[in-house]
Amino acid sequence: MSEAVRISEIFGPTIQGEGPLIGRPTVFVRTAGCDYRCRWCDTLYAVLPEHRHEWVLMTPSDIVAQVNKLTGDQPILVSLSGGNPALQPLDSIITLGRCSGHSFALETQGSASQPWFANLDWLILSPKPPSSGMTTDWAALDACVKAAGARPRCALKIVIFDEVDYTYARTVASRYPELTAYLQVGNPAPLEVSGSALPEAADFGDLMGRLRWLAARTVEDRWFEVTVLPQLHVLAWGNRRGV
Amino acid sequence: MSEAVRISEIFGPTIQGEGPLIGRPTVFVRTAGCDYRCRWCDTLYAVLPEHRHEWVLMTPSDIVAQVNKLTGDQPILVSLSGGNPALQPLDSIITLGRCSGHSFALETQGSASQPWFANLDWLILSPKPPSSGMTTDWAALDACVKAAGARPRCALKIVIFDEVDYTYARTVASRYPELTAYLQVGNPAPLEVSGSALPEAADFGDLMGRLRWLAARTVEDRWFEVTVLPQLHVLAWGNRRGV
């Protein structure tokens, strides 16, 4: 029997707004529950226990059926997100989803590893910088890289708000030189709360200023192996979901 | 003796704003001269003969020395652009540049192939859609893919202004199913002319509207293997060069 998975939302197809798969059509499967409480978390509705009544337990086959319904049974990239999706039993979703031709990317802060990471197509490790208020468990992050093994493409994605975050990103990247590193411009405006209409629009000028700063900072440092990106969905849609 | 190369500009390090290498620090080597005259060309200063007096003939070793000077002798991704860089003898630049640790991406419309395409790390073929006013020579494009062979990662990047361009992109992508396709939001505002200060800022709202349309269009079509991207440098810097 496959274990049920705690789901916050399943939506799409939309365009992935972040990281190595930026611009790719995808369906998001957002699990509920998180071991972190990042200061600037933009999906608190998938994190805080007071939103528990909005979460649903779904079987892997119901989840894959929902993805198939959204895509009209066409294969797509499925983005497993959270919350922290590594806290949920997602192996059956991956196995079942492959039968429908889907591929799978998972993004996690790297605080918990799972043997089924090895079945992913992409593992995007997003350890949280000091501005989050969280502390990195390096042994846990090491274990995630190890659990991934050879199959998934494994990348680092680090949110940068300030110079301290940038220094942290350099430390992370130098610890894992075999992983491609992506720096993501931090967005200081919380985007939406569950069920609400769109909040105030993202501050375009502020976000582009942050992108310019981050690009200039990496170039000044001659850090040329990194990739610097904004959050596309915030720029284009002003929300978490896009399209 | 290596042949001299006609250069419009060498600049960077900056951030690649487009296509499969979006967000990557890079130095641009922009060659001069083009066999196309796209209606919406944003680098006419590297295309039109009346700008010939701004172009310089440089030897491959001088070009690589200039790149090394810009990067402080650190290896970087070099973006070979134009004009149409496939019209120039760039093989010695690639060979020499590798000795300094650089990697090489070339972007061309695919109207002329070269045996040295096989030495690139990335070949980005950007056949021009109907809105450009140009007509695709399919045999020439086929020859480019063939010339690339096994080494470079080969991708398609197609600029989209409207539904006709979108239909063209679908045709191109289905002709080359083995290549990853990138759709790029067209920018109707010419960005700058050589030597001038920045012109009026890009129309953010318009560009984001175009991105939303293009994303929705691909999703509606269930075209899930494509990647949809804006021009990052236009959004962040409002110019061709970035940083």
Coordinates of N, CA, C and O in Angstrom, one line a residue, chain B residues 126-218:
Chain B
S126 N 19.1 30.3 -34.1 CA 18.0 31.2 -33.9 C 17.4 31.6 -35.3 O 17.6 32.7 -35.7
P127 N 16.7 30.6 -35.9 CA 16.1 30.9 -37.2 C 15.1 32.0 -37.0 O 14.4 32.1 -36.0
K128 N 15.0 32.9 -38.0 CA 14.1 34.1 -37.8 C 12.7 33.9 -38.3 O 12.5 33.4 -39.4
P129 N 11.8 34.3 -37.5 CA 10.3 34.0 -37.8 C 9.8 35.0 -38.8 O 10.5 36.0 -39.1
P130 N 8.6 34.8 -39.3 CA 8.1 35.7 -40.3 C 8.1 37.2 -40.0 O 8.3 38.1 -40.9
S131 N 7.9 37.6 -38.7 CA 7.9 39.0 -38.4 C 9.2 39.7 -38.7 O 9.3 40.9 -38.8
S132 N 10.3 38.9 -38.9 CA 11.6 39.5 -39.2 C 11.7 40.0 -40.6 O 12.5 40.8 -41.0
G133 N 10.8 39.4 -41.5 CA 10.9 39.7 -42.9 C 11.8 38.8 -43.6 O 12.0 39.0 -44.9
M134 N 12.5 37.9 -42.9 CA 13.4 37.0 -43.6 C 12.8 35.7 -43.9 O 11.8 35.3 -43.3
T135 N 13.4 34.9 -44.8 CA 12.9 33.6 -45.2 C 13.9 32.6 -44.8 O 15.1 32.7 -45.0
T136 N 13.5 31.5 -44.1 CA 14.4 30.5 -43.7 C 14.8 29.6 -44.8 O 14.0 29.1 -45.6
D137 N 16.1 29.4 -44.9 CA 16.7 28.4 -45.8 C 16.9 27.1 -45.0 O 17.9 26.9 -44.3
W138 N 16.0 26.2 -45.2 CA 15.9 25.0 -44.4 C 17.1 24.1 -44.6 O 17.6 23.5 -43.7
A139 N 17.6 24.1 -45.9 CA 18.8 23.2 -46.1 C 20.0 23.8 -45.4 O 20.8 23.0 -44.9
A140 N 20.1 25.1 -45.3 CA 21.2 25.7 -44.6 C 21.1 25.4 -43.1 O 22.1 25.1 -42.4
L141 N 19.9 25.5 -42.6 CA 19.7 25.2 -41.2 C 20.0 23.7 -40.9 O 20.7 23.4 -39.9
D142 N 19.6 22.8 -41.7 CA 19.9 21.4 -41.6 C 21.5 21.2 -41.6 O 22.0 20.5 -40.8
A143 N 22.1 22.0 -42.4 CA 23.6 21.8 -42.5 C 24.3 22.3 -41.2 O 25.3 21.7 -40.8
C144 N 23.7 23.3 -40.6 CA 24.2 23.8 -39.3 C 24.1 22.7 -38.2 O 25.1 22.4 -37.5
V145 N 23.0 22.1 -38.1 CA 22.8 21.0 -37.2 C 23.8 19.9 -37.4 O 24.4 19.3 -36.5
K146 N 23.9 19.5 -38.7 CA 24.8 18.4 -39.1 C 26.3 18.8 -38.8 O 27.0 18.0 -38.2
A147 N 26.6 20.1 -39.0 CA 28.0 20.5 -38.8 C 28.4 20.5 -37.3 O 29.5 20.2 -36.9
A148 N 27.4 20.7 -36.5 CA 27.6 20.7 -35.0 C 28.1 19.3 -34.5 O 29.0 19.2 -33.7
G149 N 27.5 18.3 -35.1 CA 27.9 17.0 -34.7 C 27.6 16.7 -33.2 O 26.6 17.2 -32.7
A150 N 28.5 16.0 -32.6 CA 28.1 15.4 -31.2 C 28.6 16.3 -30.1 O 28.0 16.3 -29.0
R151 N 29.6 17.2 -30.3 CA 30.2 17.9 -29.1 C 29.3 19.0 -28.5 O 28.9 18.9 -27.3
P152 N 28.9 20.0 -29.3 CA 28.2 21.1 -28.7 C 26.8 20.7 -28.3 O 26.1 19.9 -29.0
R153 N 26.3 21.3 -27.3 CA 24.9 21.2 -27.0 C 24.2 22.1 -28.0 O 24.6 23.3 -28.1
C154 N 23.2 21.7 -28.6 CA 22.6 22.4 -29.7 C 21.2 22.7 -29.3 O 20.4 21.8 -28.9
A155 N 20.8 24.0 -29.4 CA 19.4 24.4 -29.1 C 18.8 25.3 -30.1 O 19.6 26.0 -30.9
L156 N 17.5 25.4 -30.1 CA 16.8 26.4 -31.0 C 16.3 27.5 -30.1 O 15.9 27.3 -29.0
K157 N 16.5 28.7 -30.6 CA 15.9 29.9 -29.9 C 15.2 30.7 -30.9 O 15.7 31.3 -31.9
I158 N 13.9 30.9 -30.7 CA 13.0 31.5 -31.7 C 12.3 32.7 -31.0 O 11.6 32.6 -30.0
V159 N 12.5 33.9 -31.7 CA 11.8 35.1 -31.2 C 10.4 35.1 -31.6 O 10.1 34.8 -32.8
I160 N 9.5 35.4 -30.7 CA 8.0 35.4 -31.0 C 7.4 36.8 -30.8 O 7.4 37.3 -29.6
F161 N 6.9 37.3 -31.8 CA 6.1 38.5 -31.7 C 4.6 38.3 -31.7 O 3.8 39.1 -31.2
D162 N 4.2 37.3 -32.5 CA 2.7 37.1 -32.7 C 2.4 35.7 -33.1 O 3.3 34.8 -33.0
E163 N 1.2 35.5 -33.4 CA 0.7 34.1 -33.6 C 1.4 33.5 -34.8 O 1.6 32.3 -34.8
V164 N 1.7 34.3 -35.8 CA 2.3 33.7 -37.0 C 3.7 33.2 -36.7 O 4.2 32.1 -37.1
D165 N 4.4 34.0 -35.9 CA 5.8 33.6 -35.4 C 5.6 32.3 -34.5 O 6.5 31.4 -34.6
Y166 N 4.6 32.3 -33.7 CA 4.4 31.1 -32.9 C 4.2 29.8 -33.7 O 4.8 28.8 -33.4
T167 N 3.4 30.0 -34.8 CA 3.2 28.8 -35.7 C 4.5 28.4 -36.3 O 4.8 27.2 -36.5
Y168 N 5.3 29.4 -36.7 CA 6.6 29.1 -37.3 C 7.5 28.3 -36.3 O 8.1 27.3 -36.6
A169 N 7.4 28.8 -35.0 CA 8.3 28.1 -34.0 C 7.9 26.6 -33.8 O 8.7 25.8 -33.7
R170 N 6.6 26.4 -33.9 CA 6.1 25.0 -33.8 C 6.7 24.2 -35.0 O 7.0 23.0 -34.8
T171 N 6.7 24.8 -36.2 CA 7.2 24.1 -37.3 C 8.7 23.8 -37.2 O 9.1 22.6 -37.4
V172 N 9.4 24.8 -36.7 CA 10.9 24.6 -36.5 C 11.1 23.5 -35.5 O 11.9 22.6 -35.7
A173 N 10.4 23.6 -34.4 CA 10.6 22.6 -33.3 C 10.3 21.2 -33.7 O 11.0 20.2 -33.4
S174 N 9.2 21.0 -34.5 CA 8.9 19.7 -35.0 C 9.8 19.2 -36.0 O 10.0 18.0 -36.2
R175 N 10.5 20.1 -36.7 CA 11.5 19.6 -37.7 C 12.7 19.1 -37.0 O 13.4 18.2 -37.6
Y176 N 13.0 19.6 -35.8 CA 14.3 19.2 -35.1 C 13.9 18.7 -33.7 O 14.2 19.4 -32.7
P177 N 13.2 17.6 -33.6 CA 12.7 17.2 -32.3 C 13.8 16.8 -31.3 O 13.6 16.8 -30.1
E178 N 15.0 16.6 -31.8 CA 16.2 16.3 -31.0 C 16.8 17.5 -30.3 O 17.6 17.4 -29.4
L179 N 16.4 18.7 -30.7 CA 16.9 20.0 -30.1 C 16.0 20.6 -29.1 O 14.7 20.6 -29.3
T180 N 16.5 21.1 -28.0 CA 15.6 21.8 -27.1 C 15.3 23.1 -27.6 O 16.1 23.8 -28.2
A181 N 14.0 23.5 -27.5 CA 13.5 24.7 -28.1 C 13.3 25.8 -27.0 O 12.7 25.5 -26.0
Y182 N 13.7 27.0 -27.3 CA 13.5 28.1 -26.4 C 12.7 29.2 -27.2 O 13.1 29.5 -28.3
L183 N 11.6 29.6 -26.6 CA 10.9 30.7 -27.2 C 11.2 32.0 -26.4 O 11.2 32.0 -25.2
Q184 N 11.5 33.0 -27.2 CA 11.9 34.3 -26.6 C 10.9 35.4 -26.9 O 10.6 35.6 -28.1
V185 N 10.5 36.1 -25.9 CA 9.5 37.2 -26.1 C 10.2 38.3 -27.0 O 11.3 38.7 -26.7
G186 N 9.5 38.6 -28.1 CA 10.0 39.7 -28.9 C 9.9 41.1 -28.2 O 9.0 41.3 -27.5
N187 N 10.9 41.9 -28.5 CA 10.9 43.2 -27.9 C 10.8 44.2 -29.1 O 11.7 44.4 -29.9
P188 N 9.6 44.9 -29.1 CA 9.4 45.8 -30.3 C 10.1 47.1 -30.3 O 10.2 47.8 -31.3
A189 N 10.8 47.4 -29.1 CA 11.5 48.7 -29.0 C 12.9 48.5 -29.4 O 13.6 47.8 -28.7
P190 N 13.4 49.2 -30.4 CA 14.9 49.1 -30.7 C 15.6 49.7 -29.4 O 15.1 50.7 -28.9
L191 N 16.7 49.1 -29.1 CA 17.2 49.4 -27.7 C 18.2 50.5 -27.7 O 18.3 51.3 -26.9
E192 N 19.1 50.5 -28.7 CA 20.1 51.5 -28.7 C 20.8 51.6 -30.0 O 20.7 50.6 -30.8
V193 N 21.5 52.6 -30.3 CA 22.3 52.7 -31.5 C 23.8 52.8 -30.9 O 24.0 53.3 -29.8
S194 N 24.7 52.4 -31.7 CA 26.1 52.4 -31.3 C 26.5 53.7 -30.8 O 26.3 54.8 -31.4
G195 N 27.1 53.7 -29.7 CA 27.8 55.0 -29.1 C 26.8 55.9 -28.4 O 27.2 56.8 -27.8
S196 N 25.5 55.6 -28.5 CA 24.6 56.5 -27.9 C 24.4 56.2 -26.5 O 24.7 55.1 -26.0
A197 N 23.8 57.1 -25.7 CA 23.3 56.7 -24.4 C 22.1 55.8 -24.5 O 21.6 55.6 -25.6
L198 N 21.7 55.3 -23.3 CA 20.5 54.5 -23.4 C 19.3 55.3 -23.9 O 19.1 56.4 -23.5
P199 N 18.6 54.6 -24.8 CA 17.3 55.3 -25.2 C 16.2 55.1 -24.2 O 16.5 54.6 -23.1
E200 N 15.0 55.4 -24.6 CA 13.9 55.2 -23.6 C 13.9 53.8 -23.1 O 14.3 52.8 -23.7
A201 N 13.5 53.7 -21.8 CA 13.5 52.4 -21.2 C 12.5 51.5 -21.9 O 11.5 51.9 -22.5
A202 N 12.8 50.2 -21.8 CA 11.9 49.2 -22.4 C 10.6 49.3 -21.6 O 10.5 49.6 -20.5
D203 N 9.5 48.9 -22.3 CA 8.2 49.0 -21.7 C 7.9 47.7 -21.0 O 7.5 46.7 -21.6
F204 N 8.2 47.7 -19.7 CA 8.1 46.6 -18.8 C 6.7 45.9 -18.9 O 6.6 44.7 -19.1
G205 N 5.7 46.7 -18.8 CA 4.4 46.2 -18.8 C 4.1 45.4 -20.1 O 3.5 44.3 -20.1
D206 N 4.5 46.1 -21.2 CA 4.3 45.5 -22.5 C 5.0 44.1 -22.6 O 4.5 43.1 -23.1
L207 N 6.3 44.1 -22.2 CA 7.1 42.9 -22.3 C 6.5 41.8 -21.4 O 6.5 40.6 -21.8
M208 N 6.1 42.1 -20.2 CA 5.5 41.1 -19.4 C 4.2 40.6 -19.9 O 3.8 39.4 -19.8
G209 N 3.4 41.5 -20.5 CA 2.2 41.1 -21.2 C 2.5 40.1 -22.3 O 1.8 39.1 -22.5
R210 N 3.5 40.3 -23.1 CA 3.9 39.4 -24.1 C 4.4 38.1 -23.6 O 4.1 37.0 -24.1
L211 N 5.1 38.1 -22.4 CA 5.5 36.9 -21.8 C 4.3 36.1 -21.3 O 4.2 34.8 -21.5
R212 N 3.3 36.8 -20.7 CA 2.1 36.1 -20.2 C 1.4 35.4 -21.4 O 0.9 34.3 -21.3
W213 N 1.3 36.2 -22.5 CA 0.6 35.6 -23.7 C 1.3 34.4 -24.2 O 0.7 33.4 -24.5
L214 N 2.6 34.5 -24.3 CA 3.4 33.4 -24.9 C 3.3 32.1 -24.0 O 3.2 31.0 -24.5
A215 N 3.4 32.4 -22.7 CA 3.3 31.2 -21.7 C 1.9 30.6 -21.8 O 1.8 29.4 -21.9
A216 N 0.9 31.4 -21.8 CA -0.5 30.9 -21.9 C -0.7 30.2 -23.3 O -1.3 29.1 -23.3
R217 N -0.1 30.7 -24.3 CA -0.3 30.1 -25.6 C 0.3 28.7 -25.7 O -0.3 27.8 -26.3
T218 N 1.5 28.5 -25.1 CA 2.2 27.2 -25.2 C 1.4 26.2 -24.3 O 1.2 25.1 -24.6

